[in-house]
């Protein structure tokens, strides 16, 4: 075979290999730019915590940043095609607007405009059991100061850090922290006195301040108020504030009214899906309507994400709640009037923190003139605050002794 022919064949083979290599690179590049299909989405939440879940055919890459004016969370994604109905990602809870779309051939973006300062406490991709992957974003309310700090500390060359969730075992910091929750507030005035028409929100806040002051005098105890003035807090916000401040105990204060005006005395409630009696059930229903009475109602999402709001209470936490309730009853016996069967159970939403022992104290009934007089009496309130503080201290000491 002539040398020239051999050289021609060699050159031809080299050219063919080069073409194949270019085709391979081109195909790989084309494949890398193909958008990942986002085939499903859902949102669940309220004005304290909101979860977004988006399902993808393949694992997406993402980075997070925060911006203000207005306050927003930006999630930049690898090339993605959004194939779900827009209604599936309709804003609710902490989000007043959610927008998404492509940002060119190799990226996409989601923008969450919020109703108030927020932070993401979870942002991760999880593998689905049946198909693809899901991006889970858990947003939680935060303060303006914390949001400003996030803006200041973030690096736009990397994804904003997601702090660990404030849910789980209470922080063992050597301090026993008590959340004192004054029921009602703002537009939600609660009940009113039979004689003086004093609103329940005023009675609970006055007593809450006194109780917190008394608790802060107990060695090893630190108390704080979920609301410090006449402002409205949703039930979920109250629980979230307690979690964020690492409360070891949650005490919600109330002074309700009843149709039977002769009923009087204090009652201590713990959580139960089934009410212990009709009166407890009716009170829980009325208190749980607090959000709606103030013009706010929870929009629950699909079942698989709605439980972010109302987690099932852990058995251990419930046992601690019962122990505290029993301590309060024992402190009151012979000192403060109690109704029959003073420790009762009902499905109060404000008691649903899964990791914080929680009780609701009905200090008395504003519908009863005698109770109303006591509830407005400063000396009586001081006495009751001292008894509750003593009960908390006994509970704390026993908890510490038992390694809790």
Short mmCIF file of C-alpha atoms in Angstrom, two decimals:
data_model
loop_
_atom_site.label_atom_id
_atom_site.label_comp_id
_atom_site.label_asym_id
_atom_site.label_seq_id
_atom_site.Cartn_x
_atom_site.Cartn_y
_atom_site.Cartn_z
CA UNK A 1 0.00 0.00 0.00
CA UNK A 2 1.45 3.37 -0.99
CA UNK A 3 2.69 5.55 1.88
CA UNK A 4 0.48 8.41 0.77
CA UNK A 5 -2.67 6.24 1.08
CA UNK A 6 -1.69 5.10 4.60
CA UNK A 7 -1.15 8.69 5.68
CA UNK A 8 -4.56 9.66 4.26
CA UNK A 9 -6.28 6.87 6.21
CA UNK A 10 -4.50 7.88 9.43
CA UNK A 11 -5.54 11.51 8.96
CA UNK A 12 -9.12 10.42 8.25
CA UNK A 13 -9.26 8.32 11.42
CA UNK A 14 -7.87 11.18 13.50
CA UNK A 15 -10.47 13.53 11.99
CA UNK A 16 -13.29 11.06 12.74
CA UNK A 17 -12.14 10.65 16.33
CA UNK A 18 -12.02 14.43 16.74
CA UNK A 19 -15.56 14.77 15.40
CA UNK A 20 -16.80 12.04 17.73
CA UNK A 21 -15.08 13.75 20.65
CA UNK A 22 -16.71 17.06 19.78
CA UNK A 23 -20.11 15.39 19.48
CA UNK A 24 -19.63 13.75 22.88
CA UNK A 25 -18.68 17.05 24.54
CA UNK A 26 -21.54 18.82 22.79
CA UNK A 27 -24.03 16.15 23.88
CA UNK A 28 -22.78 16.28 27.48
CA UNK A 29 -22.95 20.08 27.46
CA UNK A 30 -26.46 19.97 26.01
CA UNK A 31 -27.51 17.41 28.66
CA UNK A 32 -26.03 19.54 31.44
CA UNK A 33 -28.13 22.48 30.30
CA UNK A 34 -31.36 20.55 30.13
CA UNK A 35 -33.65 21.90 32.89
CA UNK A 36 -34.67 19.65 35.76
CA UNK A 37 -38.43 19.22 35.91
CA UNK A 38 -40.11 20.49 39.08
CA UNK A 39 -43.30 18.47 38.88
CA UNK A 40 -45.04 19.19 42.19
CA UNK A 41 -45.17 21.85 44.92
CA UNK A 42 -47.04 22.59 48.12
CA UNK A 43 -47.09 25.18 50.92
CA UNK A 44 -48.38 24.94 54.49
CA UNK A 45 -48.09 27.34 57.35
CA UNK A 46 -49.21 30.25 59.42
CA UNK A 47 -47.79 33.60 60.49
CA UNK A 48 -45.09 31.96 62.64
CA UNK A 49 -43.83 29.00 60.59
CA UNK A 50 -44.29 28.08 56.94
CA UNK A 51 -42.98 25.14 54.90
CA UNK A 52 -42.46 24.94 51.13
CA UNK A 53 -41.86 21.58 49.41
CA UNK A 54 -40.97 21.26 45.71
CA UNK A 55 -40.49 17.89 43.99
CA UNK A 56 -37.87 17.54 41.22
CA UNK A 57 -37.14 14.73 38.76
CA UNK A 58 -33.42 15.02 39.57
CA UNK A 59 -31.42 16.47 42.43
CA UNK A 60 -31.29 20.30 42.15
CA UNK A 61 -28.45 22.54 43.27
CA UNK A 62 -29.44 25.73 45.09
CA UNK A 63 -28.12 28.75 46.97
CA UNK A 64 -30.00 31.10 49.31
CA UNK A 65 -29.77 34.84 49.88
CA UNK A 66 -31.78 37.45 51.77
CA UNK A 67 -32.64 40.95 50.56
CA UNK A 68 -34.65 43.82 51.98
CA UNK A 69 -36.83 46.70 50.75
CA UNK A 70 -39.02 44.66 50.64
CA UNK A 71 -37.82 41.72 52.74
CA UNK A 72 -37.39 38.64 50.56
CA UNK A 73 -35.70 35.25 50.39
CA UNK A 74 -34.08 34.40 47.05
CA UNK A 75 -33.42 30.78 46.10
CA UNK A 76 -31.25 30.37 42.98
CA UNK A 77 -31.50 26.92 41.37
CA UNK A 78 -29.75 24.97 38.67
CA UNK A 79 -31.66 25.00 35.36
CA UNK A 80 -35.23 24.07 36.23
CA UNK A 81 -38.58 23.82 34.46
CA UNK A 82 -41.60 24.46 36.66
CA UNK A 83 -44.29 22.03 35.57
CA UNK A 84 -46.86 22.34 38.35
CA UNK A 85 -49.97 24.57 38.48
CA UNK A 86 -49.29 28.05 39.86
CA UNK A 87 -52.04 27.50 42.44
CA UNK A 88 -49.90 24.79 44.08
CA UNK A 89 -47.40 27.46 45.14
CA UNK A 90 -49.92 30.14 46.09
CA UNK A 91 -48.57 32.30 48.94
CA UNK A 92 -49.77 31.71 52.47
CA UNK A 93 -48.49 31.94 56.01
CA UNK A 94 -45.31 34.02 56.21
CA UNK A 95 -45.27 34.58 52.44
CA UNK A 96 -47.36 37.23 50.72
CA UNK A 97 -45.91 36.62 47.28
CA UNK A 98 -44.05 33.72 45.63
CA UNK A 99 -42.54 34.07 42.16
CA UNK A 100 -40.40 31.69 40.14
CA UNK A 101 -38.99 31.24 36.65
CA UNK A 102 -35.92 30.62 34.51
CA UNK A 103 -32.89 32.95 34.62
CA UNK A 104 -31.31 31.88 31.34
CA UNK A 105 -30.24 28.52 29.97
CA UNK A 106 -28.46 27.29 33.09
CA UNK A 107 -30.35 28.67 36.12
CA UNK A 108 -33.72 29.43 37.68
CA UNK A 109 -34.86 31.57 40.58
CA UNK A 110 -37.55 31.60 43.24
CA UNK A 111 -38.38 34.79 45.16
CA UNK A 112 -40.35 34.66 48.41
CA UNK A 113 -41.65 38.05 49.59
CA UNK A 114 -42.51 37.89 53.28
CA UNK A 115 -45.07 39.51 55.56
CA UNK A 116 -42.52 40.03 58.33
CA UNK A 117 -38.82 39.32 58.98
CA UNK A 118 -38.07 35.59 58.63
CA UNK A 119 -35.20 33.15 58.58
CA UNK A 120 -34.91 29.69 57.05
CA UNK A 121 -34.42 27.02 59.72
CA UNK A 122 -34.27 24.24 57.14
CA UNK A 123 -33.18 24.27 53.50
CA UNK A 124 -32.21 20.88 52.14
CA UNK A 125 -32.76 18.40 49.34
CA UNK A 126 -34.18 15.03 50.38
CA UNK A 127 -34.63 11.90 48.28
CA UNK A 128 -38.22 10.89 47.62
CA UNK A 129 -39.15 7.26 48.12
CA UNK A 130 -41.01 6.90 44.84
CA UNK A 131 -39.74 9.54 42.43
CA UNK A 132 -36.94 12.09 42.33
CA UNK A 133 -35.96 14.56 45.04
CA UNK A 134 -37.69 17.26 47.07
CA UNK A 135 -36.43 20.66 48.14
CA UNK A 136 -37.70 21.50 51.64
CA UNK A 137 -37.68 25.08 52.90
CA UNK A 138 -38.84 25.83 56.45
CA UNK A 139 -39.26 29.53 57.24
CA UNK A 140 -39.75 30.86 60.75
CA UNK A 141 -40.54 34.34 62.02
CA UNK A 142 -37.66 36.33 63.45
CA UNK A 143 -36.98 39.86 64.72
CA UNK A 144 -36.00 42.86 62.61
CA UNK A 145 -32.65 42.88 64.41
CA UNK A 146 -31.93 39.23 63.56
CA UNK A 147 -32.98 39.75 59.95
CA UNK A 148 -30.67 42.77 59.70
CA UNK A 149 -27.83 40.66 61.09
CA UNK A 150 -28.48 37.96 58.46
CA UNK A 151 -28.32 40.60 55.72
CA UNK A 152 -25.09 42.00 57.13
CA UNK A 153 -23.30 38.68 57.60
CA UNK A 154 -24.24 36.88 54.37
CA UNK A 155 -21.71 36.42 51.57
CA UNK A 156 -23.15 36.67 48.06
CA UNK A 157 -20.41 34.37 46.77
CA UNK A 158 -21.85 31.52 48.86
CA UNK A 159 -25.24 30.41 50.07
CA UNK A 160 -26.54 32.04 53.23
CA UNK A 161 -26.10 29.82 56.26
CA UNK A 162 -29.15 28.05 57.64
CA UNK A 163 -29.05 27.92 61.46
CA UNK A 164 -30.08 24.74 63.23
CA UNK A 165 -33.73 24.50 64.14
CA UNK A 166 -34.76 25.61 67.60
CA UNK A 167 -36.86 22.48 67.97
CA UNK A 168 -35.76 19.48 69.95
CA UNK A 169 -34.57 18.90 73.49
CA UNK A 170 -34.37 22.09 75.50
CA UNK A 171 -30.95 23.66 75.77
CA UNK A 172 -29.13 22.58 78.90
CA UNK A 173 -27.64 25.96 79.74
CA UNK A 174 -27.92 25.69 83.50
CA UNK A 175 -30.81 28.16 83.59
CA UNK A 176 -34.44 27.12 83.93
CA UNK A 177 -36.28 29.37 81.47
CA UNK A 178 -40.01 30.02 81.80
CA UNK A 179 -42.20 31.55 79.10
CA UNK A 180 -45.03 33.51 80.72
CA UNK A 181 -47.79 33.94 78.16
CA UNK A 182 -50.44 36.61 78.77
CA UNK A 183 -53.52 35.41 76.91
CA UNK A 184 -55.21 37.55 74.25
CA UNK A 185 -54.01 41.08 73.38
CA UNK A 186 -54.46 43.77 70.78
CA UNK A 187 -57.63 43.40 68.76
CA UNK A 188 -58.41 40.20 70.68
CA UNK A 189 -59.62 41.53 74.03
CA UNK A 190 -60.81 38.17 75.34
CA UNK A 191 -63.51 38.07 78.00
CA UNK A 192 -64.69 41.09 80.00
CA UNK A 193 -65.52 41.57 83.66
CA UNK A 194 -69.13 41.12 84.74
CA UNK A 195 -69.10 44.35 86.75
CA UNK A 196 -66.16 46.50 85.67
CA UNK A 197 -66.02 45.30 82.05
CA UNK A 198 -62.23 45.03 82.41
CA UNK A 199 -60.92 43.10 79.38
CA UNK A 200 -59.24 39.77 79.94
CA UNK A 201 -56.18 40.91 77.95
CA UNK A 202 -55.48 43.54 80.62
CA UNK A 203 -55.94 41.12 83.52
CA UNK A 204 -53.60 38.53 82.01
CA UNK A 205 -50.86 41.02 81.13
CA UNK A 206 -50.90 42.60 84.60
CA UNK A 207 -50.58 39.19 86.22
CA UNK A 208 -47.98 38.00 83.70
CA UNK A 209 -45.70 40.92 84.55
CA UNK A 210 -46.08 40.19 88.26
CA UNK A 211 -45.44 36.46 87.81
CA UNK A 212 -42.36 37.02 85.63
CA UNK A 213 -40.98 39.45 88.22
CA UNK A 214 -41.57 36.91 90.99
CA UNK A 215 -40.02 34.03 89.00
CA UNK A 216 -36.92 36.08 88.23
CA UNK A 217 -36.26 36.31 91.96
CA UNK A 218 -35.98 32.51 92.19
CA UNK A 219 -32.39 31.30 92.01
CA UNK A 220 -31.66 29.47 88.77
CA UNK A 221 -34.88 30.65 87.06
CA UNK A 222 -35.23 33.14 84.21
CA UNK A 223 -38.69 34.25 83.05
CA UNK A 224 -39.75 36.26 80.02
CA UNK A 225 -43.08 37.46 78.57
CA UNK A 226 -44.32 36.32 75.18
CA UNK A 227 -45.98 39.74 74.86
CA UNK A 228 -44.91 42.77 76.85
CA UNK A 229 -47.66 45.15 75.81
CA UNK A 230 -51.14 45.27 74.31
CA UNK A 231 -50.31 43.59 71.01
CA UNK A 232 -51.89 40.64 69.24
CA UNK A 233 -49.96 37.39 68.93
CA UNK A 234 -51.33 34.37 67.16
CA UNK A 235 -51.33 31.08 69.04
CA UNK A 236 -48.53 29.76 66.84
CA UNK A 237 -46.44 32.88 67.37
CA UNK A 238 -46.65 32.42 71.15
CA UNK A 239 -45.34 28.86 70.91
CA UNK A 240 -42.62 29.84 68.43
CA UNK A 241 -41.38 32.65 70.67
CA UNK A 242 -41.12 30.17 73.55
CA UNK A 243 -39.10 27.77 71.37
CA UNK A 244 -36.80 30.45 70.02
CA UNK A 245 -35.94 31.57 73.55
CA UNK A 246 -35.31 27.96 74.62
CA UNK A 247 -38.06 27.86 77.23
CA UNK A 248 -38.06 24.90 79.60
CA UNK A 249 -41.63 25.67 80.63
CA UNK A 250 -44.63 27.47 79.11
CA UNK A 251 -47.40 28.97 81.26
CA UNK A 252 -50.38 30.55 79.48
CA UNK A 253 -52.56 32.83 81.61
CA UNK A 254 -56.31 33.36 81.18
CA UNK A 255 -59.40 34.62 83.02
CA UNK A 256 -62.40 33.48 81.02
CA UNK A 257 -66.16 33.82 81.37
CA UNK A 258 -68.85 31.19 81.71
CA UNK A 259 -72.60 31.26 81.20
CA UNK A 260 -72.94 29.83 84.75
CA UNK A 261 -71.93 32.92 86.70
CA UNK A 262 -71.91 31.06 90.02
CA UNK A 263 -68.88 28.96 88.98
CA UNK A 264 -65.63 30.40 90.32
CA UNK A 265 -62.08 29.41 91.20
CA UNK A 266 -58.80 28.60 89.45
CA UNK A 267 -58.29 25.76 86.97
CA UNK A 268 -55.09 24.34 85.52
CA UNK A 269 -55.24 22.71 82.08
CA UNK A 270 -52.90 20.37 80.23
CA UNK A 271 -53.15 19.19 76.65
CA UNK A 272 -55.28 16.28 75.54
CA UNK A 273 -56.92 15.46 72.22
CA UNK A 274 -59.99 14.47 74.20
CA UNK A 275 -61.37 16.96 76.71
CA UNK A 276 -61.88 15.79 80.28
CA UNK A 277 -65.34 17.38 80.43
CA UNK A 278 -67.74 19.60 78.50
CA UNK A 279 -66.64 22.82 80.20
CA UNK A 280 -62.99 22.17 79.31
CA UNK A 281 -63.96 21.37 75.74
CA UNK A 282 -65.98 24.58 75.35
CA UNK A 283 -63.21 26.72 76.82
CA UNK A 284 -60.63 25.18 74.48
CA UNK A 285 -62.85 25.77 71.46
CA UNK A 286 -63.32 29.40 72.45
CA UNK A 287 -59.61 30.02 73.11
CA UNK A 288 -58.64 28.30 69.86
CA UNK A 289 -60.84 30.79 68.00
CA UNK A 290 -58.61 33.63 69.18
CA UNK A 291 -56.81 33.85 65.83
CA UNK A 292 -60.03 33.97 63.83
CA UNK A 293 -61.58 36.58 66.11
CA UNK A 294 -58.55 38.77 65.41
CA UNK A 295 -58.99 38.39 61.66
CA UNK A 296 -56.40 35.66 61.18
CA UNK A 297 -56.99 31.99 60.48
CA UNK A 298 -54.58 29.16 59.70
CA UNK A 299 -54.67 27.90 56.13
CA UNK A 300 -53.68 24.30 56.46
CA UNK A 301 -51.93 22.71 53.54
CA UNK A 302 -51.70 19.07 52.43
CA UNK A 303 -51.52 16.54 55.29
CA UNK A 304 -47.89 15.63 54.65
CA UNK A 305 -46.71 19.18 55.45
CA UNK A 306 -49.46 20.58 57.69
CA UNK A 307 -48.06 18.86 60.78
CA UNK A 308 -45.23 21.39 60.92
CA UNK A 309 -47.72 23.57 62.82
CA UNK A 310 -49.35 21.12 65.16
CA UNK A 311 -46.87 18.37 66.03
CA UNK A 312 -48.07 15.55 68.22
CA UNK A 313 -47.03 16.23 71.78
CA UNK A 314 -44.36 13.87 73.02
CA UNK A 315 -45.40 11.55 75.82
CA UNK A 316 -42.50 12.64 77.98
CA UNK A 317 -43.37 16.30 77.57
CA UNK A 318 -46.98 15.60 78.41
CA UNK A 319 -45.95 13.80 81.61
CA UNK A 320 -43.90 16.84 82.65
CA UNK A 321 -46.88 19.11 81.94
CA UNK A 322 -49.07 17.00 84.20
CA UNK A 323 -46.42 17.08 86.95
CA UNK A 324 -46.31 20.89 86.82
CA UNK A 325 -50.12 21.12 86.89
CA UNK A 326 -50.22 18.91 89.99
CA UNK A 327 -47.63 21.16 91.66
CA UNK A 328 -49.73 24.26 90.99
CA UNK A 329 -52.87 22.61 92.36
CA UNK A 330 -51.02 21.60 95.54
CA UNK A 331 -49.72 25.15 95.97
CA UNK A 332 -53.23 26.57 95.62
CA UNK A 333 -54.98 24.15 97.97
CA UNK A 334 -56.10 25.99 101.09
CA UNK A 335 -54.66 29.27 99.72
CA UNK A 336 -56.58 30.04 96.52
CA UNK A 337 -60.10 29.01 95.53
CA UNK A 338 -60.21 26.10 93.09
CA UNK A 339 -63.08 24.71 91.06
CA UNK A 340 -64.06 21.06 91.42
CA UNK A 341 -61.51 18.79 89.74
CA UNK A 342 -59.10 21.71 89.22
CA UNK A 343 -56.69 19.83 86.93
CA UNK A 344 -58.45 19.29 83.62
CA UNK A 345 -57.47 18.45 80.04
CA UNK A 346 -58.51 19.84 76.65
CA UNK A 347 -57.16 20.43 73.16
CA UNK A 348 -55.72 23.93 73.60
CA UNK A 349 -53.65 24.85 70.54
CA UNK A 350 -51.38 27.12 72.59
CA UNK A 351 -50.20 24.08 74.58
CA UNK A 352 -49.05 22.10 71.54
CA UNK A 353 -45.29 22.69 71.67
CA UNK A 354 -43.92 19.14 71.32
CA UNK A 355 -40.77 19.83 73.32
CA UNK A 356 -41.86 22.24 76.08
CA UNK A 357 -43.98 21.20 79.09
CA UNK A 358 -46.97 23.54 78.91
CA UNK A 359 -49.95 24.43 81.08
CA UNK A 360 -52.82 26.90 80.83
CA UNK A 361 -53.86 28.60 84.08
CA UNK A 362 -57.38 29.95 84.35
CA UNK A 363 -56.82 32.22 87.32
CA UNK A 364 -60.55 32.65 87.85
CA UNK A 365 -63.66 33.65 85.92
CA UNK A 366 -64.41 37.27 85.08
CA UNK A 367 -68.06 36.23 84.76
CA UNK A 368 -68.19 35.74 88.53
CA UNK A 369 -68.31 39.03 90.54
CA UNK A 370 -66.29 37.57 93.44
CA UNK A 371 -63.59 36.22 91.14
CA UNK A 372 -63.54 39.50 89.24
CA UNK A 373 -62.80 41.43 92.45
CA UNK A 374 -59.91 39.11 93.26
CA UNK A 375 -58.48 39.21 89.75
CA UNK A 376 -58.30 43.00 89.98
CA UNK A 377 -56.88 43.01 93.51
CA UNK A 378 -53.14 43.66 93.55
CA UNK A 379 -52.53 41.89 96.87
CA UNK A 380 -54.37 38.76 95.70
CA UNK A 381 -52.41 38.74 92.43
CA UNK A 382 -49.14 39.02 94.32
CA UNK A 383 -50.13 36.11 96.53
CA UNK A 384 -51.07 33.90 93.58
CA UNK A 385 -47.89 34.85 91.69
CA UNK A 386 -45.86 33.73 94.70
CA UNK A 387 -47.71 30.41 94.88
CA UNK A 388 -47.19 29.73 91.17
CA UNK A 389 -43.50 30.63 91.47
CA UNK A 390 -43.15 28.22 94.40
CA UNK A 391 -44.80 25.47 92.34
CA UNK A 392 -42.44 26.13 89.44
CA UNK A 393 -39.43 26.06 91.76
CA UNK A 394 -40.49 22.70 93.26
CA UNK A 395 -41.04 21.31 89.78
CA UNK A 396 -37.61 22.61 88.67
CA UNK A 397 -35.82 21.16 91.69
CA UNK A 398 -37.41 17.74 91.21
CA UNK A 399 -36.63 17.85 87.50
CA UNK A 400 -32.97 18.65 88.19
CA UNK A 401 -32.78 15.96 90.87
CA UNK A 402 -34.10 13.42 88.38
CA UNK A 403 -31.57 14.45 85.76
CA UNK A 404 -34.09 16.38 83.66
#
